Amino acid sequence: MTDGCGRTIRYLRLSVTDLCNYRCRYCMPETGVEKRTHRDILSAEECVEIGRAAVNCGVKKIRLTGGEPLVRRGILEICGGLSAIGGLEELCMTTNGSLLPDLAAPLKEAGVSRLNVSVDTLCPERFSHITRRGRLVDVLAGLEAAERAGFTNLKCNVVLIGGFNDSEIRDFVALTEHRPWEIRFIELMPMGQCVGWERSCFLPAEEVLRQVPALRPCEPSGTAARYRVPGWAGTVGLIEPLSHRFCNRCDRIRVTADGKLKPCLHSEAELSLRGLHGAELEAAIRRGIAQKPEQHHLSDGGSDTPRNMNEIGG
Ligand code: SAM
Ligand code: SF4
């Protein structure tokens, strides 16, 4: 289905929880979030029902996110239910990777086709600092487990933070020499926890091209501009919501863990899907798509959403 601006919407990001075992400083308060009752969060059946209705509205790709999707009880059931929907071409997940050592193989079996694993630094101390409680070894073990399980086309999300990990850009790019991975550098977005951070933290992703001039453009993928070092196995993606607005190419809608459809990550507009079924549910999704705003206002005044990133799903 196309939205009011003529963009074809084919991608749903579905948040299955706002809870997380990490507390990344830019994403979540140190104290975490108030645990909601089961009734406040979409059930596994509701997740699958919303997925099916979205596919009926033209969605071809669903990404599960959170919070941390792998701490969600019943995550394998949700994956199995979604992957069985006829017409869905891709079921992906964004995860912090810490629980992949146990879950990578079952996720593959449940029909997940692709994983994005977030890792902002390759230095163990920095990793524990930025996540407030994570251990880099767990995520590295998770990446290995994912490859063993057959997720060979891994993507790694690296949020670029000036003064924190810009000294590691070359190390991250070097991972693509022998691995067919995509390293995706994401510009830090001033929302939720990091709204008041110093300007120097918000680096344009072009810093990657400045530091690694050997990178050459290749075909873009979704909202990422892509590059590779000629002859290397993997690619490098730049996701630049701040310095290069990609709203005109945006093909996604989001659903939060409490069942609100968000036509745009940075808009405060939300539409509740709870309690809707069948034709009513599809009609609500179509209304949400039709209301998708033309663009966000991140670089002129900041995000309009009052939510933290863990509540929306990145
Ligand atoms: N817990 C999972 C993870 O960390 O991959 C999935 C949810 S997380 C909210 C999804 C993505 O959003 C992660 O790659 C995270 O680094 C990114 N993210 C969170 N807050 C952000 C911000 N303010 N700016 C840019 N990316 C952000
Ligand atoms: Fe958790 Fe992901 Fe947010 Fe980090 S970025 S606190 S891992 S939801």
CSV table of C-alpha atoms and ligand atoms in Angstrom, one decimal:
chain,number,residue,atom,x,y,z
A,1,MET,CA,0.0,0.0,0.0
A,2,THR,CA,1.2,3.6,-0.7
A,3,ASP,CA,1.0,6.4,1.9
A,4,GLY,CA,-0.2,9.9,1.4
A,5,CYS,CA,3.2,10.9,-0.1
A,6,GLY,CA,3.3,8.1,-2.7
A,7,ARG,CA,5.8,5.9,-0.7
A,8,THR,CA,5.1,2.2,-0.9
A,9,ILE,CA,5.1,0.8,2.7
A,10,ARG,CA,6.5,-2.8,2.8
A,11,TYR,CA,8.3,-2.9,6.2
A,12,LEU,CA,7.0,-3.3,9.7
A,13,ARG,CA,9.1,-3.0,12.8
A,14,LEU,CA,7.4,-4.8,15.6
A,15,SER,CA,8.5,-4.2,19.1
A,16,VAL,CA,7.9,-7.3,21.3
A,17,THR,CA,9.0,-5.8,24.6
A,18,ASP,CA,10.3,-2.6,26.1
A,19,LEU,CA,12.4,-4.5,28.6
A,20,CYS,CA,16.1,-5.2,28.2
A,21,ASN,CA,19.0,-6.9,30.0
A,22,TYR,CA,21.2,-3.9,29.1
A,23,ARG,CA,20.9,-0.2,29.9
A,24,CYS,CA,22.7,1.5,27.0
A,25,ARG,CA,23.3,5.1,28.1
A,26,TYR,CA,21.7,6.6,25.0
A,27,CYS,CA,18.7,4.4,25.0
A,28,MET,CA,17.5,3.5,28.5
A,29,PRO,CA,17.4,5.0,32.0
A,30,GLU,CA,19.8,3.3,34.4
A,31,THR,CA,16.9,2.1,36.5
A,32,GLY,CA,15.3,0.4,33.5
A,33,VAL,CA,11.6,0.7,32.9
A,34,GLU,CA,8.6,-0.1,35.0
A,35,LYS,CA,7.7,-3.7,34.3
A,36,ARG,CA,4.2,-3.7,32.8
A,37,THR,CA,1.7,-6.5,33.4
A,38,HIS,CA,1.2,-9.1,30.7
A,39,ARG,CA,-2.1,-7.5,29.8
A,40,ASP,CA,-0.4,-4.2,28.8
A,41,ILE,CA,1.9,-5.9,26.3
A,42,LEU,CA,0.9,-7.5,23.1
A,43,SER,CA,0.4,-11.3,23.5
A,44,ALA,CA,2.2,-13.7,21.1
A,45,GLU,CA,-1.2,-14.2,19.3
A,46,GLU,CA,-1.7,-10.5,18.9
A,47,CYS,CA,1.8,-10.0,17.5
A,48,VAL,CA,1.1,-12.7,14.9
A,49,GLU,CA,-2.3,-11.3,14.2
A,50,ILE,CA,-0.9,-7.8,13.6
A,51,GLY,CA,1.8,-9.2,11.4
A,52,ARG,CA,-0.8,-11.0,9.3
A,53,ALA,CA,-2.9,-7.9,8.9
A,54,ALA,CA,0.2,-5.9,8.0
A,55,VAL,CA,1.1,-8.4,5.3
A,56,ASN,CA,-2.5,-8.1,4.0
A,57,CYS,CA,-1.8,-4.4,3.7
A,58,GLY,CA,1.3,-5.0,1.6
A,59,VAL,CA,4.1,-5.5,4.2
A,60,LYS,CA,6.8,-7.9,2.9
A,61,LYS,CA,9.3,-7.6,5.7
A,62,ILE,CA,8.9,-7.7,9.5
A,63,ARG,CA,11.7,-6.9,11.9
A,64,LEU,CA,11.3,-7.9,15.6
A,65,THR,CA,12.9,-5.4,17.9
A,66,GLY,CA,12.4,-4.0,21.4
A,67,GLY,CA,13.8,-3.4,24.1
A,68,GLU,CA,15.6,-6.7,23.7
A,69,PRO,CA,13.5,-9.1,21.7
A,70,LEU,CA,15.3,-12.1,23.1
A,71,VAL,CA,14.3,-11.4,26.7
A,72,ARG,CA,10.6,-11.6,25.6
A,73,ARG,CA,8.9,-14.8,26.9
A,74,GLY,CA,7.5,-16.7,23.9
A,75,ILE,CA,9.8,-15.1,21.4
A,76,LEU,CA,10.3,-18.4,19.5
A,77,GLU,CA,6.5,-18.9,19.3
A,78,ILE,CA,6.1,-15.3,17.9
A,79,CYS,CA,8.9,-16.0,15.3
A,80,GLY,CA,7.3,-19.3,14.3
A,81,GLY,CA,3.9,-17.7,13.9
A,82,LEU,CA,5.1,-14.8,11.9
A,83,SER,CA,7.4,-16.8,9.6
A,84,ALA,CA,4.5,-19.0,8.6
A,85,ILE,CA,2.5,-16.1,7.2
A,86,GLY,CA,2.1,-16.5,3.4
A,87,GLY,CA,3.4,-13.5,1.5
A,88,LEU,CA,5.9,-12.5,4.1
A,89,GLU,CA,9.3,-12.5,2.4
A,90,GLU,CA,11.7,-11.7,5.3
A,91,LEU,CA,11.5,-12.0,9.1
A,92,CYS,CA,14.4,-10.2,10.7
A,93,MET,CA,15.4,-9.3,14.2
A,94,THR,CA,17.6,-6.6,15.8
A,95,THR,CA,19.2,-7.8,19.0
A,96,ASN,CA,22.0,-6.9,21.4
A,97,GLY,CA,23.3,-10.5,20.7
A,98,SER,CA,23.9,-11.4,24.4
A,99,LEU,CA,21.5,-14.3,24.4
A,100,LEU,CA,22.3,-15.6,20.9
A,101,PRO,CA,24.7,-18.3,22.2
A,102,ASP,CA,21.5,-20.3,23.3
A,103,LEU,CA,19.0,-18.8,20.9
A,104,ALA,CA,20.6,-18.5,17.5
A,105,ALA,CA,19.9,-22.0,16.3
A,106,PRO,CA,16.3,-22.1,17.6
A,107,LEU,CA,15.7,-18.7,15.9
A,108,LYS,CA,16.9,-20.1,12.6
A,109,GLU,CA,14.6,-23.1,13.1
A,110,ALA,CA,11.7,-20.7,13.9
A,111,GLY,CA,12.1,-19.1,10.5
A,112,VAL,CA,14.1,-15.9,11.2
A,113,SER,CA,16.0,-15.1,8.0
A,114,ARG,CA,18.3,-12.3,9.2
A,115,LEU,CA,19.9,-10.8,12.3
A,116,ASN,CA,21.2,-7.4,13.1
A,117,VAL,CA,23.4,-7.4,16.1
A,118,SER,CA,24.2,-4.2,17.9
A,119,VAL,CA,27.8,-3.7,19.1
A,120,ASP,CA,29.1,-0.2,19.6
A,121,THR,CA,32.7,-0.9,20.6
A,122,LEU,CA,35.2,-3.7,20.3
A,123,CYS,CA,36.8,-2.7,23.6
A,124,PRO,CA,35.5,-4.8,26.6
A,125,GLU,CA,35.8,-1.9,29.1
A,126,ARG,CA,34.0,0.6,26.8
A,127,PHE,CA,31.4,-2.0,26.1
A,128,SER,CA,30.6,-2.5,29.8
A,129,HIS,CA,30.5,1.3,30.2
A,130,ILE,CA,28.1,2.1,27.4
A,131,THR,CA,25.7,-0.8,28.1
A,132,ARG,CA,26.1,-0.3,31.9
A,133,ARG,CA,26.0,-4.0,32.5
A,134,GLY,CA,26.9,-6.0,29.3
A,135,ARG,CA,30.0,-8.1,28.6
A,136,LEU,CA,31.5,-7.9,25.1
A,137,VAL,CA,32.5,-11.6,25.3
A,138,ASP,CA,28.8,-12.6,25.4
A,139,VAL,CA,28.0,-10.6,22.2
A,140,LEU,CA,31.1,-12.0,20.4
A,141,ALA,CA,30.0,-15.5,21.4
A,142,GLY,CA,26.5,-14.6,20.1
A,143,LEU,CA,27.9,-13.5,16.7
A,144,GLU,CA,29.8,-16.8,16.5
A,145,ALA,CA,26.7,-18.8,17.4
A,146,ALA,CA,24.7,-16.9,14.8
A,147,GLU,CA,27.2,-17.8,12.1
A,148,ARG,CA,27.2,-21.4,13.2
A,149,ALA,CA,23.4,-21.5,13.0
A,150,GLY,CA,23.6,-20.3,9.4
A,151,PHE,CA,23.1,-16.5,9.7
A,152,THR,CA,26.0,-15.8,7.4
A,153,ASN,CA,24.6,-12.5,6.2
A,154,LEU,CA,24.9,-10.7,9.6
A,155,LYS,CA,24.6,-7.0,10.0
A,156,CYS,CA,26.3,-5.2,12.9
A,157,ASN,CA,24.8,-1.9,14.2
A,158,VAL,CA,27.3,0.6,15.5
A,159,VAL,CA,25.9,3.8,16.9
A,160,LEU,CA,28.5,6.4,16.2
A,161,ILE,CA,29.3,8.5,19.3
A,162,GLY,CA,31.9,11.3,19.1
A,163,GLY,CA,34.6,10.9,21.7
A,164,PHE,CA,33.5,7.4,22.5
A,165,ASN,CA,33.9,5.0,19.5
A,166,ASP,CA,35.1,7.2,16.6
A,167,SER,CA,38.6,6.0,17.2
A,168,GLU,CA,37.4,2.4,16.4
A,169,ILE,CA,35.9,3.2,12.9
A,170,ARG,CA,38.8,1.5,11.1
A,171,ASP,CA,38.7,-1.5,13.4
A,172,PHE,CA,35.0,-2.0,12.6
A,173,VAL,CA,35.5,-1.6,8.8
A,174,ALA,CA,38.4,-4.1,9.1
A,175,LEU,CA,35.9,-6.8,10.1
A,176,THR,CA,34.5,-6.7,6.6
A,177,GLU,CA,37.8,-7.8,5.0
A,178,HIS,CA,37.2,-11.5,5.5
A,179,ARG,CA,33.6,-11.6,6.7
A,180,PRO,CA,30.5,-11.1,4.5
A,181,TRP,CA,29.0,-8.9,7.1
A,182,GLU,CA,27.5,-5.4,6.8
A,183,ILE,CA,28.8,-3.0,9.4
A,184,ARG,CA,26.2,-0.3,9.8
A,185,PHE,CA,27.3,3.0,11.3
A,186,ILE,CA,24.2,4.8,12.7
A,187,GLU,CA,24.1,8.5,13.6
A,188,LEU,CA,23.2,9.0,17.2
A,189,MET,CA,19.7,10.5,17.3
A,190,PRO,CA,19.0,13.2,19.9
A,191,MET,CA,16.0,11.6,21.6
A,192,GLY,CA,15.0,10.2,25.0
A,193,GLN,CA,18.1,9.6,27.1
A,194,CYS,CA,20.6,11.5,24.9
A,195,VAL,CA,18.7,14.6,24.1
A,196,GLY,CA,20.9,16.8,26.3
A,197,TRP,CA,24.3,15.2,25.3
A,198,GLU,CA,27.1,17.5,24.1
A,199,ARG,CA,27.0,18.4,20.4
A,200,SER,CA,30.4,16.7,19.9
A,201,CYS,CA,28.7,13.3,20.5
A,202,PHE,CA,26.6,13.6,17.4
A,203,LEU,CA,29.0,12.8,14.6
A,204,PRO,CA,27.9,12.8,10.9
A,205,ALA,CA,28.4,9.3,9.5
A,206,GLU,CA,30.5,10.8,6.8
A,207,GLU,CA,33.3,10.7,9.4
A,208,VAL,CA,33.6,7.0,8.3
A,209,LEU,CA,34.4,8.0,4.7
A,210,ARG,CA,36.9,10.5,5.9
A,211,GLN,CA,38.7,8.0,8.1
A,212,VAL,CA,38.5,5.2,5.5
A,213,PRO,CA,39.0,6.8,2.0
A,214,ALA,CA,39.4,3.3,0.4
A,215,LEU,CA,35.6,2.8,0.8
A,216,ARG,CA,33.7,2.9,-2.6
A,217,PRO,CA,29.9,3.3,-3.1
A,218,CYS,CA,27.9,0.2,-3.9
A,219,GLU,CA,24.2,-0.5,-4.2
A,220,PRO,CA,22.1,1.1,-1.4
A,221,SER,CA,20.0,-1.1,0.9
A,222,GLY,CA,16.9,0.4,2.4
A,223,THR,CA,17.7,3.6,4.3
A,224,ALA,CA,21.5,2.8,4.3
A,225,ALA,CA,24.0,4.2,1.8
A,226,ARG,CA,26.4,1.3,1.2
A,227,TYR,CA,30.2,1.2,0.6
A,228,ARG,CA,32.8,-1.5,0.3
A,229,VAL,CA,36.6,-1.6,0.2
A,230,PRO,CA,37.2,-3.2,-3.3
A,231,GLY,CA,38.0,-6.9,-3.0
A,232,TRP,CA,36.8,-7.2,0.6
A,233,ALA,CA,34.1,-9.7,1.6
A,234,GLY,CA,31.6,-7.4,3.5
A,235,THR,CA,30.1,-4.0,3.2
A,236,VAL,CA,29.7,-0.8,5.2
A,237,GLY,CA,26.4,0.9,5.6
A,238,LEU,CA,25.9,4.5,6.7
A,239,ILE,CA,22.5,5.4,8.3
A,240,GLU,CA,22.2,9.2,8.4
A,241,PRO,CA,18.9,10.3,9.8
A,242,LEU,CA,20.4,13.6,10.9
A,243,SER,CA,22.8,14.7,8.2
A,244,HIS,CA,20.9,13.2,5.2
A,245,ARG,CA,17.2,12.9,5.8
A,246,PHE,CA,16.0,9.7,4.1
A,247,CYS,CA,12.3,10.3,4.8
A,248,ASN,CA,11.6,10.3,1.0
A,249,ARG,CA,12.8,6.6,0.9
A,250,CYS,CA,11.2,5.5,4.2
A,251,ASP,CA,9.0,2.4,3.6
A,252,ARG,CA,8.3,1.5,7.2
A,253,ILE,CA,5.8,1.6,10.0
A,254,ARG,CA,6.2,0.6,13.6
A,255,VAL,CA,4.2,-1.1,16.2
A,256,THR,CA,5.2,-0.6,19.9
A,257,ALA,CA,5.1,-3.4,22.5
A,258,ASP,CA,1.8,-1.9,23.9
A,259,GLY,CA,0.2,-2.2,20.5
A,260,LYS,CA,0.4,1.4,19.2
A,261,LEU,CA,1.0,1.9,15.5
A,262,LYS,CA,3.6,4.7,14.9
A,263,PRO,CA,3.6,5.9,11.3
A,264,CYS,CA,7.0,7.6,12.0
A,265,LEU,CA,9.7,7.0,14.6
A,266,HIS,CA,10.0,10.7,15.4
A,267,SER,CA,6.3,11.7,15.4
A,268,GLU,CA,4.1,11.6,18.5
A,269,ALA,CA,1.2,10.4,16.4
A,270,GLU,CA,0.1,6.9,17.6
A,271,LEU,CA,-2.9,4.7,16.7
A,272,SER,CA,-4.0,2.0,19.1
A,273,LEU,CA,-4.4,-1.5,17.5
A,274,ARG,CA,-5.4,-3.3,20.7
A,275,GLY,CA,-8.7,-5.1,20.6
A,276,LEU,CA,-9.0,-4.8,16.8
A,277,HIS,CA,-9.3,-7.9,14.7
A,278,GLY,CA,-9.8,-8.9,11.0
A,279,ALA,CA,-11.0,-6.2,8.7
A,280,GLU,CA,-11.0,-3.6,11.5
A,281,LEU,CA,-7.4,-4.2,12.3
A,282,GLU,CA,-6.4,-3.9,8.6
A,283,ALA,CA,-8.4,-0.7,8.3
A,284,ALA,CA,-6.6,0.8,11.3
A,285,ILE,CA,-3.2,-0.2,9.7
A,286,ARG,CA,-4.2,1.4,6.4
A,287,ARG,CA,-5.3,4.6,8.3
A,288,GLY,CA,-1.9,4.7,10.0
A,289,ILE,CA,-0.1,4.3,6.7
A,290,ALA,CA,-2.2,7.0,5.1
A,291,GLN,CA,-1.2,9.4,8.0
A,292,LYS,CA,2.5,8.8,7.6
A,293,PRO,CA,4.1,12.3,7.8
A,294,GLU,CA,6.2,13.5,4.9
A,295,GLN,CA,9.4,13.9,7.1
A,296,HIS,CA,10.7,14.1,10.6
A,297,HIS,CA,12.1,17.3,12.3
A,298,LEU,CA,15.1,15.7,14.0
A,299,SER,CA,17.7,18.2,12.8
A,300,ASP,CA,15.4,21.3,13.3
A,301,GLY,CA,14.2,21.0,16.8
A,302,GLY,CA,14.6,17.4,17.7
A,303,SER,CA,12.4,14.3,17.8
A,304,ASP,CA,8.7,14.9,18.6
A,305,THR,CA,8.2,11.5,20.2
A,306,PRO,CA,8.2,11.5,24.0
A,307,ARG,CA,9.3,7.9,24.1
A,308,ASN,CA,12.7,6.4,24.8
A,309,MET,CA,14.2,4.3,22.0
A,310,ASN,CA,13.6,1.0,24.0
A,311,GLU,CA,9.9,1.8,24.0
A,312,ILE,CA,9.7,2.2,20.2
A,313,GLY,CA,12.2,-0.3,18.9
A,314,GLY,CA,15.0,1.7,17.1
B,1,SAM,N1,18.0,-4.3,22.0
B,1,SAM,C1,18.2,-4.4,20.6
B,1,SAM,C2,19.5,-3.8,20.1
B,1,SAM,O1,20.1,-3.1,20.9
B,1,SAM,O2,19.8,-4.1,19.0
B,1,SAM,C3,17.0,-3.9,19.8
B,1,SAM,C4,16.4,-2.6,20.2
B,1,SAM,S1,17.5,-1.1,20.0
B,1,SAM,C5,16.4,0.2,20.6
B,1,SAM,C6,17.6,-1.0,18.3
B,1,SAM,C7,18.7,-0.1,17.7
B,1,SAM,O3,18.5,1.2,18.1
B,1,SAM,C8,20.1,-0.5,18.3
B,1,SAM,O4,21.0,-0.7,17.3
B,1,SAM,C9,20.5,0.7,19.1
B,1,SAM,O5,21.9,0.9,19.2
B,1,SAM,C10,19.8,1.8,18.4
B,1,SAM,N2,19.5,3.0,19.1
B,1,SAM,C11,19.0,3.2,20.4
B,1,SAM,N3,19.0,4.5,20.7
B,1,SAM,C12,19.5,5.2,19.7
B,1,SAM,C13,19.7,6.6,19.4
B,1,SAM,N4,19.4,7.5,20.3
B,1,SAM,N5,20.2,6.9,18.2
B,1,SAM,C14,20.6,6.0,17.3
B,1,SAM,N6,20.4,4.7,17.5
B,1,SAM,C15,19.8,4.3,18.6
B,2,SF4,FE1,18.7,-2.5,25.3
B,2,SF4,FE2,19.1,-2.3,22.7
B,2,SF4,FE3,18.4,-0.1,24.2
B,2,SF4,FE4,20.8,-1.2,24.5
B,2,SF4,S1,20.0,-0.2,22.6
B,2,SF4,S2,19.4,-0.6,26.2
B,2,SF4,S3,20.5,-3.3,24.1
B,2,SF4,S4,17.1,-1.9,23.8
